[in-house]
Coordinates of C-alpha atoms and ligand atoms in Angstrom, one line a residue:
M1 CA 57.0 74.3 115.5
R2 CA 55.4 77.9 115.5
Q3 CA 54.9 77.7 118.8
V4 CA 58.4 76.9 119.5
G5 CA 59.5 79.9 117.6
V6 CA 57.4 82.3 119.1
R7 CA 58.9 80.9 123.0
A8 CA 62.5 81.4 121.7
V9 CA 61.7 85.2 121.0
L10 CA 59.6 85.6 124.0
G11 CA 62.6 84.0 125.8
A12 CA 65.3 86.2 124.1
L13 CA 63.0 89.2 125.2
V14 CA 62.5 88.1 128.7
L15 CA 66.2 87.9 129.2
G16 CA 66.6 91.2 127.1
S17 CA 69.7 92.8 128.1
S18 CA 71.5 89.9 129.6
A19 CA 71.3 87.8 126.5
F20 CA 72.9 90.8 124.5
A21 CA 74.8 92.4 127.2
S22 CA 78.2 93.7 125.9
I23 CA 80.8 96.6 127.2
E24 CA 80.0 98.1 123.7
N25 CA 76.1 98.2 124.6
D26 CA 76.6 99.6 128.0
F27 CA 79.2 102.2 126.7
S28 CA 76.9 103.5 124.1
T29 CA 73.9 103.5 126.6
V30 CA 75.8 105.5 129.6
L31 CA 77.4 108.0 127.5
K32 CA 74.3 109.1 125.9
F33 CA 72.9 110.5 129.5
G34 CA 75.8 113.0 129.4
P35 CA 78.0 113.9 132.1
R36 CA 77.6 112.3 135.2
V37 CA 78.1 115.1 137.5
T38 CA 77.3 113.9 141.1
G39 CA 73.7 115.1 142.2
T40 CA 72.3 115.6 138.8
P41 CA 69.7 113.7 136.6
A42 CA 72.0 112.1 134.2
N43 CA 74.1 110.8 137.1
E44 CA 71.3 108.9 138.7
Q45 CA 70.1 107.8 135.0
A46 CA 73.4 106.3 134.8
R47 CA 73.3 104.6 138.2
T48 CA 69.7 103.0 137.4
Y49 CA 71.0 101.4 134.2
L50 CA 74.1 100.1 135.8
E51 CA 71.9 98.7 138.8
G52 CA 69.8 97.3 136.6
Q53 CA 72.7 95.3 134.8
L54 CA 74.1 94.2 138.1
R55 CA 70.7 92.9 139.2
T56 CA 70.3 91.0 136.0
L57 CA 73.4 89.2 136.5
G58 CA 72.1 87.8 139.7
Y59 CA 73.4 90.4 142.3
T60 CA 71.9 91.7 145.0
T61 CA 72.2 95.5 145.1
R62 CA 72.1 98.3 147.6
R63 CA 72.2 101.9 147.5
E64 CA 74.7 104.0 149.9
A65 CA 73.9 107.8 150.1
F66 CA 76.0 110.6 151.5
S67 CA 76.1 114.3 151.3
Y68 CA 78.9 117.0 151.4
P69 CA 78.9 120.7 150.6
R70 CA 80.0 121.9 147.2
F71 CA 80.4 125.4 145.2
D72 CA 78.6 125.4 142.0
D73 CA 79.1 127.9 139.4
L74 CA 75.7 128.4 137.7
G75 CA 77.2 130.6 134.8
S76 CA 79.1 133.6 135.2
D77 CA 80.4 135.8 132.4
V78 CA 81.2 139.7 132.1
R79 CA 79.3 141.7 129.4
V80 CA 81.0 144.4 127.2
G81 CA 78.6 146.5 125.2
E82 CA 76.8 143.9 123.3
R83 CA 79.3 141.2 123.8
T84 CA 79.1 138.6 126.5
L85 CA 82.4 137.3 127.6
R86 CA 82.3 133.8 129.6
G87 CA 84.2 133.4 132.6
V88 CA 84.7 130.7 135.4
A89 CA 83.7 132.1 139.2
L90 CA 86.6 131.2 141.3
Q91 CA 85.4 128.6 144.3
G92 CA 84.6 130.7 147.2
S93 CA 83.8 133.7 145.6
A94 CA 80.6 135.7 146.3
G95 CA 77.7 135.6 143.8
G96 CA 76.5 139.2 142.4
E97 CA 76.2 141.2 139.5
V98 CA 78.4 144.5 139.2
S99 CA 78.1 147.2 136.6
A100 CA 80.9 149.5 136.7
P101 CA 84.0 150.9 135.0
V102 CA 87.2 148.7 134.4
A103 CA 90.4 149.3 136.3
L104 CA 93.2 147.5 134.8
V105 CA 95.7 146.6 137.6
P106 CA 99.3 146.5 136.3
G107 CA 100.3 143.1 138.0
V108 CA 99.1 140.2 139.8
G109 CA 97.2 142.2 142.6
T110 CA 99.7 142.6 145.5
P111 CA 99.1 145.4 147.6
E112 CA 101.5 147.1 146.0
D113 CA 99.8 146.9 142.5
F114 CA 96.6 148.5 143.9
R115 CA 98.6 151.2 145.5
G116 CA 99.2 152.7 141.8
V117 CA 95.7 152.9 140.7
D118 CA 91.9 153.7 141.9
V119 CA 89.8 150.7 141.8
R120 CA 87.3 152.1 144.6
G121 CA 83.8 151.2 143.0
K122 CA 85.1 149.3 140.0
V123 CA 85.4 145.9 138.5
A124 CA 89.5 145.6 139.1
V125 CA 91.5 143.1 136.8
V126 CA 94.8 141.6 137.4
R127 CA 96.5 138.8 136.2
R128 CA 96.8 135.2 137.2
G129 CA 100.2 134.2 139.2
Q130 CA 102.7 134.6 141.7
I131 CA 100.3 135.3 144.4
P132 CA 97.3 132.9 145.9
F133 CA 93.7 134.0 144.3
A134 CA 92.9 134.5 147.5
Q135 CA 94.9 137.3 148.4
K136 CA 94.2 138.9 145.1
A137 CA 90.7 139.2 146.0
R138 CA 91.3 140.3 149.5
N139 CA 93.6 142.9 148.3
A140 CA 90.9 144.0 145.7
L141 CA 88.4 144.3 148.6
A142 CA 90.4 146.1 150.7
A143 CA 91.3 148.6 147.9
G144 CA 87.4 149.1 147.8
A145 CA 86.8 147.2 144.2
R146 CA 83.3 145.9 143.9
G147 CA 84.3 143.0 141.8
L148 CA 87.6 141.2 140.5
I149 CA 88.4 139.6 136.8
V150 CA 91.6 137.4 137.1
V151 CA 93.1 137.0 133.5
N152 CA 94.9 133.4 132.8
N153 CA 98.5 133.7 132.4
E154 CA 98.5 130.7 130.0
A155 CA 96.5 129.6 126.7
G156 CA 93.1 128.3 127.4
E157 CA 90.1 129.1 130.2
L158 CA 91.2 129.6 133.8
R159 CA 89.5 126.4 135.0
G160 CA 89.4 125.0 138.5
G161 CA 90.9 128.1 140.4
T162 CA 89.8 128.1 143.8
L163 CA 90.2 131.2 146.4
G164 CA 90.2 128.0 149.3
E165 CA 87.8 130.4 151.5
R166 CA 85.0 132.4 151.0
V167 CA 85.6 136.3 149.9
E168 CA 82.9 138.7 149.7
L169 CA 83.7 139.8 146.7
P170 CA 82.5 138.7 142.8
V171 CA 85.8 137.0 141.4
L172 CA 85.8 135.8 137.7
G173 CA 88.3 134.0 136.1
V174 CA 88.8 134.6 132.1
S175 CA 91.2 133.6 129.5
S176 CA 93.9 135.7 128.5
A177 CA 92.2 136.3 124.9
T178 CA 89.2 137.5 126.8
G179 CA 91.4 139.6 129.2
A180 CA 93.1 141.5 126.5
G181 CA 89.8 142.8 125.4
L182 CA 89.0 144.5 128.4
R183 CA 89.9 148.5 128.4
E184 CA 90.6 150.9 131.0
G185 CA 87.5 152.9 132.1
Q186 CA 85.2 150.9 129.7
R187 CA 81.8 149.8 131.6
V188 CA 81.1 146.1 132.0
A189 CA 78.3 144.3 133.5
L190 CA 80.2 141.4 135.7
S191 CA 77.7 138.8 136.3
V192 CA 79.1 135.9 139.0
R193 CA 76.2 132.9 139.9
V194 CA 77.1 130.7 142.2
R195 CA 75.5 128.4 144.7
Q196 CA 76.8 126.7 148.0
G197 CA 74.7 123.9 148.8
D198 CA 74.7 120.1 149.9
V199 CA 75.2 117.7 147.3
R200 CA 73.6 114.0 147.9
G201 CA 76.0 111.1 146.2
V202 CA 74.9 107.4 146.1
N203 CA 77.0 104.8 145.5
V204 CA 76.2 101.4 144.1
V205 CA 77.0 98.3 146.1
A206 CA 76.5 94.4 144.7
F207 CA 77.2 91.2 145.8
K208 CA 75.6 87.8 145.8
A209 CA 72.7 87.4 148.5
G210 CA 74.3 86.3 151.8
V211 CA 77.7 87.5 151.3
T212 CA 78.7 89.9 154.1
K213 CA 82.7 89.2 154.5
P214 CA 83.9 89.5 150.8
Q215 CA 87.7 89.2 150.5
M216 CA 87.9 91.2 147.4
L217 CA 86.3 94.7 146.7
F218 CA 86.2 95.8 142.8
G219 CA 85.5 99.4 142.5
A220 CA 85.3 102.5 140.0
H221 CA 83.8 105.9 140.2
M222 CA 80.9 106.4 138.1
D223 CA 80.6 109.8 138.4
S224 CA 82.3 112.6 136.1
V225 CA 83.1 116.5 135.8
A226 CA 81.0 118.8 134.7
G227 CA 81.3 119.4 130.8
A228 CA 83.1 116.4 130.3
P229 CA 81.2 113.0 129.3
G230 CA 83.6 111.1 130.9
A231 CA 84.0 108.0 128.7
N232 CA 87.5 107.5 129.7
D233 CA 87.0 109.0 133.2
N234 CA 85.6 107.0 134.3
L235 CA 82.8 105.2 132.0
S236 CA 85.8 102.6 131.3
G237 CA 86.6 101.9 135.0
T238 CA 82.9 101.5 135.6
L239 CA 82.3 99.1 132.7
A240 CA 85.2 97.2 133.8
V241 CA 83.7 96.7 137.0
L242 CA 80.6 95.3 135.6
D243 CA 82.3 92.9 133.1
L244 CA 84.3 91.4 136.2
A245 CA 80.9 91.3 137.9
R246 CA 79.6 89.4 134.7
R247 CA 82.5 87.3 134.1
A248 CA 82.7 86.3 137.7
A249 CA 78.8 85.8 138.1
N250 CA 78.5 82.0 137.9
T251 CA 82.5 81.2 139.5
P252 CA 83.4 81.2 143.3
L253 CA 84.7 84.3 142.8
A254 CA 81.3 86.0 143.2
A255 CA 80.9 84.6 146.7
R256 CA 83.9 86.1 147.7
S257 CA 83.3 89.9 146.3
F258 CA 81.8 93.2 146.0
F259 CA 81.3 95.4 143.4
V260 CA 81.2 99.0 144.3
L261 CA 80.5 101.9 141.5
F262 CA 81.3 105.1 143.7
D263 CA 79.9 108.2 143.4
G264 CA 81.2 112.1 144.2
E265 CA 85.1 111.0 143.3
E266 CA 85.4 114.2 141.4
D267 CA 84.4 116.5 144.2
G268 CA 87.3 114.7 146.5
L269 CA 86.8 110.9 146.8
R270 CA 83.3 111.5 148.5
G271 CA 81.9 108.3 147.8
S272 CA 84.8 105.9 148.7
R273 CA 85.4 107.7 151.7
A274 CA 81.8 107.6 152.8
F275 CA 81.7 103.7 152.0
V276 CA 84.9 103.2 154.1
K277 CA 83.4 104.8 157.0
D278 CA 79.8 103.3 156.6
N279 CA 81.3 99.7 155.9
A280 CA 84.1 99.6 158.6
A281 CA 83.7 95.9 159.6
L282 CA 83.8 94.9 155.9
V283 CA 86.5 97.0 154.6
G284 CA 88.8 95.8 157.6
G285 CA 88.3 92.1 156.2
L286 CA 89.3 92.8 152.8
R287 CA 92.5 91.1 151.6
A288 CA 92.5 93.7 148.3
M289 CA 90.6 96.7 146.8
F290 CA 91.0 97.0 142.8
N291 CA 90.5 100.2 141.6
F292 CA 89.8 101.0 138.1
D293 CA 90.1 104.5 137.0
M294 CA 90.8 105.6 133.0
V295 CA 91.5 102.4 131.5
G296 CA 89.7 103.0 128.2
V297 CA 92.5 105.0 126.1
N298 CA 95.9 103.5 125.7
V299 CA 98.2 106.2 126.6
D300 CA 100.7 104.1 128.3
P301 CA 100.1 100.5 128.5
L302 CA 98.1 99.4 130.9
G303 CA 99.9 99.7 134.4
V304 CA 99.2 99.0 138.3
S305 CA 100.3 100.6 141.3
G306 CA 99.7 100.4 144.9
D307 CA 100.4 97.8 147.5
A308 CA 103.8 96.2 146.9
A309 CA 102.9 92.4 147.4
L310 CA 99.7 93.0 144.9
V311 CA 101.7 94.7 142.1
N312 CA 104.0 91.8 142.5
A313 CA 101.5 89.4 142.1
A314 CA 99.7 91.2 139.2
R315 CA 103.2 91.5 137.4
E316 CA 103.9 87.4 138.0
A317 CA 100.4 86.5 136.4
N318 CA 100.8 89.0 133.7
P319 CA 104.1 89.1 132.3
A320 CA 103.3 91.4 129.9
L321 CA 101.9 94.4 132.1
G322 CA 103.4 97.6 131.6
S323 CA 105.8 98.8 134.4
F324 CA 104.1 101.8 135.7
S325 CA 106.2 104.7 137.2
G326 CA 103.3 106.0 139.0
G327 CA 102.3 109.5 138.4
G328 CA 98.4 108.7 138.1
G329 CA 96.1 111.3 140.0
G330 CA 94.2 110.5 143.1
S331 CA 91.3 108.0 142.9
D332 CA 89.1 105.9 145.4
H333 CA 91.7 103.4 146.0
A334 CA 93.3 106.1 148.2
S335 CA 90.5 106.1 150.7
F336 CA 90.8 102.2 151.4
A337 CA 94.9 102.6 151.5
Q338 CA 94.4 105.2 154.2
A339 CA 92.3 102.7 156.1
G340 CA 94.9 100.1 155.9
V341 CA 93.3 97.8 152.9
P342 CA 96.2 96.7 150.4
T343 CA 95.1 98.1 146.9
L344 CA 95.8 98.1 143.6
F345 CA 95.1 100.7 141.2
F346 CA 94.4 100.0 137.3
H347 CA 94.9 102.7 134.6
T348 CA 96.0 103.4 131.3
G349 CA 97.5 107.2 131.7
I350 CA 96.4 110.6 131.4
D351 CA 94.7 111.1 127.9
P352 CA 94.5 114.5 126.3
N353 CA 90.9 114.9 127.0
Y354 CA 90.8 114.1 130.7
H355 CA 88.2 116.3 132.1
Q356 CA 87.6 117.9 128.8
P357 CA 84.4 117.8 126.5
G358 CA 86.2 115.3 124.1
D359 CA 86.4 112.8 126.4
T360 CA 84.1 110.6 124.4
V361 CA 86.0 107.6 123.6
A362 CA 86.7 104.6 125.5
D363 CA 88.1 101.1 123.6
P364 CA 86.1 98.4 124.9
A365 CA 88.6 95.8 123.9
L366 CA 91.0 97.7 126.5
I367 CA 88.4 97.4 129.3
R368 CA 88.3 93.8 128.5
Q369 CA 92.0 93.4 128.6
T370 CA 92.1 95.1 131.8
V371 CA 89.6 92.8 133.4
D372 CA 91.5 89.8 131.8
V373 CA 94.6 91.2 134.0
A374 CA 92.7 91.7 136.9
L375 CA 91.0 88.5 137.1
K376 CA 94.8 86.8 136.6
T377 CA 95.8 88.9 139.6
V378 CA 92.9 87.5 141.4
D379 CA 93.5 84.3 141.1
A380 CA 96.8 84.8 141.9
V381 CA 95.9 86.8 145.4
L382 CA 93.3 84.4 146.6
S383 CA 95.3 81.0 145.9
A384 CA 98.1 82.6 148.2
A385 CA 98.3 82.3 152.2
P386 CA 96.1 84.8 153.5
A387 CA 98.2 87.8 154.7
R388 CA 98.3 88.7 158.2
R389 CA 96.8 91.8 158.9
Ligands
BES1 N1 90.6 109.9 137.0 C1 91.4 110.8 137.7 C2 92.3 110.5 138.1 C3 93.4 109.7 137.2 C4 94.4 110.5 136.7 C5 93.5 108.4 137.0 C6 95.3 110.2 135.8 C7 94.6 107.9 136.3 C8 95.3 108.5 135.7 C9 90.1 111.3 139.0 O1 88.7 111.2 138.6 C10 90.5 112.5 139.1 O2 90.6 113.7 138.4 N2 91.1 112.8 140.3 C11 91.6 114.2 140.7 C12 91.6 114.4 142.5 C13 90.3 114.0 143.2 C14 90.6 113.9 144.5 C15 89.4 114.9 142.8 C16 93.0 114.4 140.2 O3 93.7 113.6 140.1 O4 93.3 115.7 140.2
ZN2 ZN1 88.7 109.3 137.3

């Protein structure tokens, strides 16, 4: 008796995570790694864990690496006396440390605005708006400024600002509150620390051994933006794909499917673009690509968009499916649609914590419901006559 008991315990230990696998477990494990920015250790930790889960389910996994250039702000600010005021380097800005007096430019930084003030050798300050960031920067440079601060014209930090080109001037974006504290002639130390380098992304591809021509591809991006834990965007979609893989594991669907966790989505759909490019034959044979992005917070009822026939199939199979009017952001299905693959994009709307530090919540029940709907839709799609492509 005693021996059987020991064996049962050992068995459970050997089965390990698979015996207790759940969306809840995966969610708390992966969220603890922190923001999964492509190229960071947390991103790699998450991948290693998720890959392990897919293997435990009996899938073969492979990694597909790709690289691309990215501009990173390594931490930029402006110091005024003892105070350090945080800002964000505009993309394309030069790095640099400038200690100089402030020149407040009345306006948004047009050539006329600069004509009325002497900014030579100084840190010019302009308001956001009306003309592109790059023009403000070029005008400041032409007027002889050594640095530029762009003050937000709405509440909050000036995030995601981009010059769209390289300008040889340190350019910092700050909130309107920070901007309001800057005084004419006051000495400041502007510190813009940036890096332009190559980032390496890695997609995880899972399939049953021997499957090379899948009909279905289920995908989600596993990376997130800096400063956001990415619970809804997009651990929710990632766990939907993992749950699909789990529920398909011992069914015929597994032999017809690929499961892909994309990296580099937040830097411009880099992972899905690389996948489509590197797997042209496989992609050309797909009947459908299902993409899951932000399915863990119910802002809207679960909705789908994409290929008209797939949307209809999804609606027919799931009468309760919310009629989704579009308006979702860009995501990895776009790379497949561009390659001519019928796509279906699942999401539950834009939550207030989108790309924010507060993106820490996703509801496993919603993720499970999304998978229910996806599985019913797949049945409808695969039982229909093959579409001519
Ligand atoms: N998860 C978002 C896209 C999204 C937004 C899905 C709202 C559902 C509802 C995605 O990660 C994202 O941020 N995409 C970018 C574009 C991408 C090419 C960098 C976006 O929408 O701005
Ligand atoms: Zn996303």
